[in-house]
Amino acid sequence: MASITLDKIVKTYGASTAVHGIDLQIADGEFVVLVGPSGCGKSTTLRMIAGLESISGGTLKIGARVVNQMEPKQRNIAMVFQNYAIYPHMTVHQNIGFGLYTSKLSRAEKDARVQEVGRILGLSHLLERRPAALSGGQRQRVAIGRAMVRDPQAFLFDEPLSNLDAQLRGQMRLEIKQLHQRLGSTIVFVTHDQVEAMSMADRIVVMREGRILQVGAPMELYNRP
Ligand code: ADP
Ligand code: ADP
């Protein structure tokens, strides 16, 4: 796990600026939620951290290393999307194991790692199933398992719960929070839902129009006039 440092990070698309020089220090093991209305630059910021989007200005560090020019794979940052990104034709085991397909582990080592991740996520009894035979919450856990299996430096979540019904959303909030407590992972979680931000974050970063408006612990922001 590692800290993440954004130093005057800028993103421009042609003549328009999506992110206007953001400064943010995310501590090793911290759970940070980026919150704000649609279009304020949350997803762009997350994608720059992941290396899925080029950085137009500023410096991005993971731990002590500047990663501006580094490929996503080298950063070893795991991204979990709202549409799950799991393969319907593969079993749960194969889906989770897919995260290891470029690794040099032996087949037995890969299998052990998949079993371990399956245990952590409560999927052990479902490893031979395909996604169609899983519930929404189980599928979400498979997507997290795929991200976890490589032991990433940090997890990035881009509105992962917004397609789920209210009850499942509540349950998954709790599960992701528990996972954070168990693994001590650095997590950056994007949502437009303030309740979600309040219930999950160590620290909330409120964004508006490509800038940071406020940063604080949930209770600090809640009590501020
Ligand atoms: P959010 O995640 O907060 O909804 P985004 O980061 O997706 O916001 O978008 C921030 C701004 O950047 C928006 O104005 C959006 O239209 C713009 N934007 C995002 N991606 C692109 C792109 N590929 N090309 C041009 N503009 C983009
Ligand atoms: P193959 O047997 O040709 O490798 P599979 O579709 O059985 O193809 O598995 C593909 C990969 O998924 C394997 O390399 C293995 O690591 C993993 N895998 C899938 N299911 C299991 C399982 N039940 N036990 C161990 N490994 C599995």
Short mmCIF file of C-alpha atoms and ligand atoms in Angstrom, two decimals:
data_model
loop_
_atom_site.label_atom_id
_atom_site.label_comp_id
_atom_site.label_asym_id
_atom_site.label_seq_id
_atom_site.Cartn_x
_atom_site.Cartn_y
_atom_site.Cartn_z
CA MET A 1 0.00 0.00 0.00
CA ALA A 2 1.13 3.55 -0.58
CA SER A 3 0.35 7.21 -0.22
CA ILE A 4 -0.87 9.20 -3.24
CA THR A 5 0.17 12.82 -3.79
CA LEU A 6 -1.43 15.19 -6.29
CA ASP A 7 0.58 18.37 -6.73
CA LYS A 8 -1.14 21.02 -8.91
CA ILE A 9 -2.67 18.36 -11.13
CA VAL A 10 -4.28 19.76 -14.30
CA LYS A 11 -6.32 18.09 -17.03
CA THR A 12 -7.27 19.87 -20.22
CA TYR A 13 -9.30 18.55 -23.13
CA GLY A 14 -8.48 20.82 -26.03
CA ALA A 15 -9.52 24.32 -25.00
CA SER A 16 -11.51 23.22 -21.93
CA THR A 17 -10.04 22.49 -18.51
CA ALA A 18 -11.60 19.59 -16.59
CA VAL A 19 -9.25 19.74 -13.56
CA HIS A 20 -7.74 23.07 -12.47
CA GLY A 21 -4.59 22.32 -10.48
CA ILE A 22 -5.62 20.03 -7.64
CA ASP A 23 -3.45 19.60 -4.53
CA LEU A 24 -4.24 16.56 -2.41
CA GLN A 25 -2.25 14.29 -0.09
CA ILE A 26 -3.76 10.87 0.49
CA ALA A 27 -2.07 9.00 3.33
CA ASP A 28 -1.07 5.36 3.18
CA GLY A 29 -4.13 3.39 4.31
CA GLU A 30 -6.52 6.31 4.13
CA PHE A 31 -10.07 6.00 2.75
CA VAL A 32 -10.76 9.20 0.77
CA VAL A 33 -14.05 9.88 -1.00
CA LEU A 34 -14.25 12.38 -3.86
CA VAL A 35 -17.76 13.79 -3.96
CA GLY A 36 -19.46 16.40 -6.13
CA PRO A 37 -22.00 16.85 -8.92
CA SER A 38 -21.73 15.17 -12.29
CA GLY A 39 -19.05 16.79 -14.47
CA CYS A 40 -16.96 18.28 -11.63
CA GLY A 41 -13.87 16.21 -12.51
CA LYS A 42 -14.01 13.29 -10.06
CA SER A 43 -13.69 10.56 -12.64
CA THR A 44 -11.00 12.40 -14.60
CA THR A 45 -8.97 12.76 -11.40
CA LEU A 46 -9.35 9.07 -10.60
CA ARG A 47 -8.39 8.05 -14.12
CA MET A 48 -5.25 10.19 -13.98
CA ILE A 49 -4.24 8.43 -10.75
CA ALA A 50 -4.84 5.07 -12.42
CA GLY A 51 -2.87 6.09 -15.50
CA LEU A 52 -5.90 5.69 -17.79
CA GLU A 53 -5.80 9.39 -18.67
CA SER A 54 -2.72 11.49 -19.39
CA ILE A 55 -1.85 14.33 -17.02
CA SER A 56 -1.72 17.83 -18.59
CA GLY A 57 0.18 19.48 -15.72
CA GLY A 58 1.48 18.99 -12.20
CA THR A 59 3.07 16.02 -10.46
CA LEU A 60 1.50 12.75 -9.36
CA LYS A 61 3.31 10.53 -6.87
CA ILE A 62 2.52 7.06 -5.61
CA GLY A 63 4.59 6.58 -2.49
CA ALA A 64 7.80 8.51 -3.21
CA ARG A 65 7.78 7.84 -6.96
CA VAL A 66 6.65 10.29 -9.63
CA VAL A 67 4.36 8.25 -11.89
CA ASN A 68 3.20 10.88 -14.45
CA GLN A 69 4.74 8.90 -17.31
CA MET A 70 4.21 5.42 -15.91
CA GLU A 71 1.94 2.84 -17.57
CA PRO A 72 -1.14 1.73 -15.58
CA LYS A 73 0.33 -1.76 -15.09
CA GLN A 74 3.55 -0.41 -13.56
CA ARG A 75 1.58 1.68 -11.08
CA ASN A 76 -0.16 -1.41 -9.70
CA ILE A 77 -3.27 0.55 -8.81
CA ALA A 78 -6.54 -1.36 -8.93
CA MET A 79 -9.62 0.26 -10.43
CA VAL A 80 -13.16 -1.01 -9.79
CA PHE A 81 -15.88 0.30 -12.10
CA GLN A 82 -19.66 0.51 -11.75
CA ASN A 83 -20.29 -1.88 -14.61
CA TYR A 84 -18.26 -4.60 -12.81
CA ALA A 85 -16.00 -5.39 -15.80
CA ILE A 86 -16.16 -9.13 -15.21
CA TYR A 87 -16.27 -11.70 -18.00
CA PRO A 88 -19.56 -13.58 -18.43
CA HIS A 89 -17.95 -16.63 -20.08
CA MET A 90 -15.44 -17.16 -17.25
CA THR A 91 -16.00 -18.72 -13.84
CA VAL A 92 -15.50 -16.72 -10.66
CA HIS A 93 -12.11 -18.43 -10.24
CA GLN A 94 -11.04 -17.49 -13.76
CA ASN A 95 -12.34 -13.93 -13.38
CA ILE A 96 -10.40 -13.37 -10.17
CA GLY A 97 -7.37 -15.22 -11.55
CA PHE A 98 -7.42 -13.06 -14.69
CA GLY A 99 -5.89 -10.27 -12.62
CA LEU A 100 -2.79 -12.49 -12.39
CA TYR A 101 -2.49 -13.48 -16.02
CA THR A 102 0.68 -11.47 -16.61
CA SER A 103 2.25 -12.48 -13.29
CA LYS A 104 5.08 -14.99 -13.09
CA LEU A 105 3.48 -17.06 -10.35
CA SER A 106 3.12 -20.79 -10.99
CA ARG A 107 -0.32 -22.21 -11.60
CA ALA A 108 -0.41 -23.58 -8.04
CA GLU A 109 0.59 -20.21 -6.58
CA LYS A 110 -2.05 -18.44 -8.65
CA ASP A 111 -4.64 -20.92 -7.50
CA ALA A 112 -3.65 -20.39 -3.85
CA ARG A 113 -3.91 -16.63 -4.27
CA VAL A 114 -7.36 -16.90 -5.92
CA GLN A 115 -8.52 -19.20 -3.10
CA GLU A 116 -7.25 -16.70 -0.52
CA VAL A 117 -9.03 -13.76 -2.16
CA GLY A 118 -12.17 -15.91 -2.50
CA ARG A 119 -12.04 -16.60 1.25
CA ILE A 120 -11.59 -12.93 2.15
CA LEU A 121 -14.60 -11.97 0.01
CA GLY A 122 -16.83 -14.89 1.02
CA LEU A 123 -16.80 -16.36 -2.50
CA SER A 124 -15.14 -19.73 -1.74
CA HIS A 125 -18.29 -21.74 -2.45
CA LEU A 126 -18.93 -19.89 -5.73
CA LEU A 127 -15.55 -20.23 -7.48
CA GLU A 128 -16.82 -22.57 -10.21
CA ARG A 129 -19.91 -20.48 -11.03
CA ARG A 130 -20.28 -18.06 -13.90
CA PRO A 131 -21.44 -14.46 -13.32
CA ALA A 132 -24.96 -15.15 -14.63
CA ALA A 133 -25.48 -17.47 -11.65
CA LEU A 134 -24.47 -14.82 -9.10
CA SER A 135 -26.34 -12.05 -7.31
CA GLY A 136 -25.48 -8.39 -7.94
CA GLY A 137 -23.54 -8.19 -4.70
CA GLN A 138 -21.59 -11.36 -5.46
CA ARG A 139 -20.67 -9.98 -8.90
CA GLN A 140 -19.49 -6.79 -7.27
CA ARG A 141 -17.29 -8.87 -4.97
CA VAL A 142 -15.82 -10.74 -7.94
CA ALA A 143 -14.87 -7.40 -9.51
CA ILE A 144 -13.21 -6.38 -6.25
CA GLY A 145 -11.51 -9.79 -6.11
CA ARG A 146 -10.04 -9.30 -9.57
CA ALA A 147 -8.63 -5.98 -8.37
CA MET A 148 -7.38 -7.39 -5.05
CA VAL A 149 -5.61 -10.43 -6.37
CA ARG A 150 -2.52 -8.50 -7.48
CA ASP A 151 -2.07 -6.92 -4.06
CA PRO A 152 -2.32 -3.38 -5.43
CA GLN A 153 -0.78 -0.22 -3.97
CA ALA A 154 -4.26 1.34 -3.79
CA PHE A 155 -7.86 0.76 -4.83
CA LEU A 156 -9.76 3.28 -6.93
CA PHE A 157 -13.55 2.96 -7.04
CA ASP A 158 -15.49 4.87 -9.70
CA GLU A 159 -19.15 5.01 -8.58
CA PRO A 160 -19.11 1.25 -8.05
CA LEU A 161 -22.50 1.09 -6.31
CA SER A 162 -24.65 3.37 -8.43
CA ASN A 163 -26.27 0.54 -10.42
CA LEU A 164 -27.30 -1.41 -7.34
CA ASP A 165 -30.64 -1.25 -5.53
CA ALA A 166 -30.79 0.64 -2.23
CA GLN A 167 -30.52 -2.39 0.05
CA LEU A 168 -27.57 -3.91 -1.76
CA ARG A 169 -25.89 -0.51 -1.94
CA GLY A 170 -26.07 -0.27 1.85
CA GLN A 171 -24.66 -3.76 2.23
CA MET A 172 -21.78 -3.15 -0.20
CA ARG A 173 -20.87 0.13 1.53
CA LEU A 174 -20.44 -1.86 4.70
CA GLU A 175 -18.47 -4.62 2.95
CA ILE A 176 -16.06 -2.21 1.28
CA LYS A 177 -15.59 -0.38 4.57
CA GLN A 178 -14.85 -3.70 6.34
CA LEU A 179 -12.45 -4.70 3.59
CA HIS A 180 -10.63 -1.42 4.11
CA GLN A 181 -10.37 -2.05 7.84
CA ARG A 182 -9.12 -5.59 7.30
CA LEU A 183 -6.57 -4.86 4.57
CA GLY A 184 -5.54 -1.35 5.59
CA SER A 185 -5.65 -0.37 1.91
CA THR A 186 -5.36 3.11 0.50
CA ILE A 187 -8.75 3.77 -1.14
CA VAL A 188 -9.99 6.60 -3.34
CA PHE A 189 -13.72 6.27 -3.88
CA VAL A 190 -15.73 8.48 -6.24
CA THR A 191 -19.44 9.14 -5.78
CA HIS A 192 -22.02 11.86 -6.34
CA ASP A 193 -23.95 10.54 -3.32
CA GLN A 194 -23.29 12.56 -0.14
CA VAL A 195 -24.74 9.90 2.16
CA GLU A 196 -22.35 7.37 0.68
CA ALA A 197 -19.45 9.77 1.18
CA MET A 198 -20.45 10.47 4.79
CA SER A 199 -20.84 6.81 5.69
CA MET A 200 -17.60 5.55 4.17
CA ALA A 201 -14.86 8.18 4.20
CA ASP A 202 -12.02 8.87 6.59
CA ARG A 203 -11.84 12.15 4.69
CA ILE A 204 -14.16 13.71 2.14
CA VAL A 205 -12.93 15.85 -0.74
CA VAL A 206 -15.74 18.03 -2.13
CA MET A 207 -15.17 18.99 -5.77
CA ARG A 208 -16.86 21.67 -7.91
CA GLU A 209 -16.03 22.56 -11.49
CA GLY A 210 -12.60 20.95 -11.52
CA ARG A 211 -11.50 22.35 -8.17
CA ILE A 212 -11.45 21.23 -4.55
CA LEU A 213 -14.03 23.17 -2.57
CA GLN A 214 -13.58 21.58 0.87
CA VAL A 215 -11.62 18.78 2.50
CA GLY A 216 -12.41 17.29 5.90
CA ALA A 217 -13.52 14.35 8.01
CA PRO A 218 -17.27 13.61 7.60
CA MET A 219 -18.22 15.17 10.95
CA GLU A 220 -16.15 18.29 10.28
CA LEU A 221 -17.92 18.90 6.99
CA TYR A 222 -21.30 18.01 8.45
CA ASN A 223 -20.98 20.49 11.32
CA ARG A 224 -19.64 23.31 9.16
CA PRO A 225 -22.26 26.02 8.50
P1 ADP B 1 -17.38 13.59 -12.95
O1 ADP B 1 -16.65 12.29 -12.79
O2 ADP B 1 -17.26 14.45 -11.73
O3 ADP B 1 -18.79 13.42 -13.38
P2 ADP B 1 -15.66 13.96 -15.22
O4 ADP B 1 -14.30 13.85 -14.64
O5 ADP B 1 -16.21 12.78 -15.92
O6 ADP B 1 -16.66 14.44 -14.09
O7 ADP B 1 -15.69 15.18 -16.22
C1 ADP B 1 -15.12 16.45 -15.91
C2 ADP B 1 -15.27 17.38 -17.11
O8 ADP B 1 -14.41 16.93 -18.15
C3 ADP B 1 -16.67 17.42 -17.70
O9 ADP B 1 -16.93 18.74 -18.11
C4 ADP B 1 -16.58 16.49 -18.88
O10 ADP B 1 -17.49 16.89 -19.88
C5 ADP B 1 -15.15 16.69 -19.33
N1 ADP B 1 -14.60 15.50 -19.99
C6 ADP B 1 -14.44 14.27 -19.42
N2 ADP B 1 -13.88 13.40 -20.30
C7 ADP B 1 -13.71 14.09 -21.45
C8 ADP B 1 -13.18 13.77 -22.74
N3 ADP B 1 -12.72 12.54 -23.01
N4 ADP B 1 -13.16 14.76 -23.67
C9 ADP B 1 -13.59 16.00 -23.39
N5 ADP B 1 -14.10 16.37 -22.21
C10 ADP B 1 -14.17 15.44 -21.25
P1 ADP B 2 -6.69 -24.73 -18.57
O1 ADP B 2 -7.01 -25.92 -17.75
O2 ADP B 2 -6.55 -25.02 -20.03
O3 ADP B 2 -5.56 -23.91 -18.03
P2 ADP B 2 -9.03 -23.48 -17.43
O4 ADP B 2 -10.14 -22.75 -18.12
O5 ADP B 2 -9.37 -24.70 -16.65
O6 ADP B 2 -7.97 -23.76 -18.55
O7 ADP B 2 -8.31 -22.47 -16.42
C1 ADP B 2 -7.72 -21.29 -16.85
C2 ADP B 2 -6.93 -20.76 -15.65
O8 ADP B 2 -7.85 -20.50 -14.58
C3 ADP B 2 -5.92 -21.75 -15.16
O9 ADP B 2 -4.62 -21.37 -15.54
C4 ADP B 2 -6.07 -21.75 -13.66
O10 ADP B 2 -5.05 -20.95 -13.07
C5 ADP B 2 -7.35 -21.07 -13.37
N1 ADP B 2 -8.38 -21.96 -12.79
C6 ADP B 2 -9.68 -21.97 -13.15
N2 ADP B 2 -10.41 -22.77 -12.37
C7 ADP B 2 -9.57 -23.31 -11.46
C8 ADP B 2 -9.71 -24.23 -10.38
N3 ADP B 2 -10.90 -24.72 -10.01
N4 ADP B 2 -8.62 -24.56 -9.67
C9 ADP B 2 -7.44 -24.03 -10.01
N5 ADP B 2 -7.23 -23.15 -11.01
C10 ADP B 2 -8.27 -22.80 -11.74
#
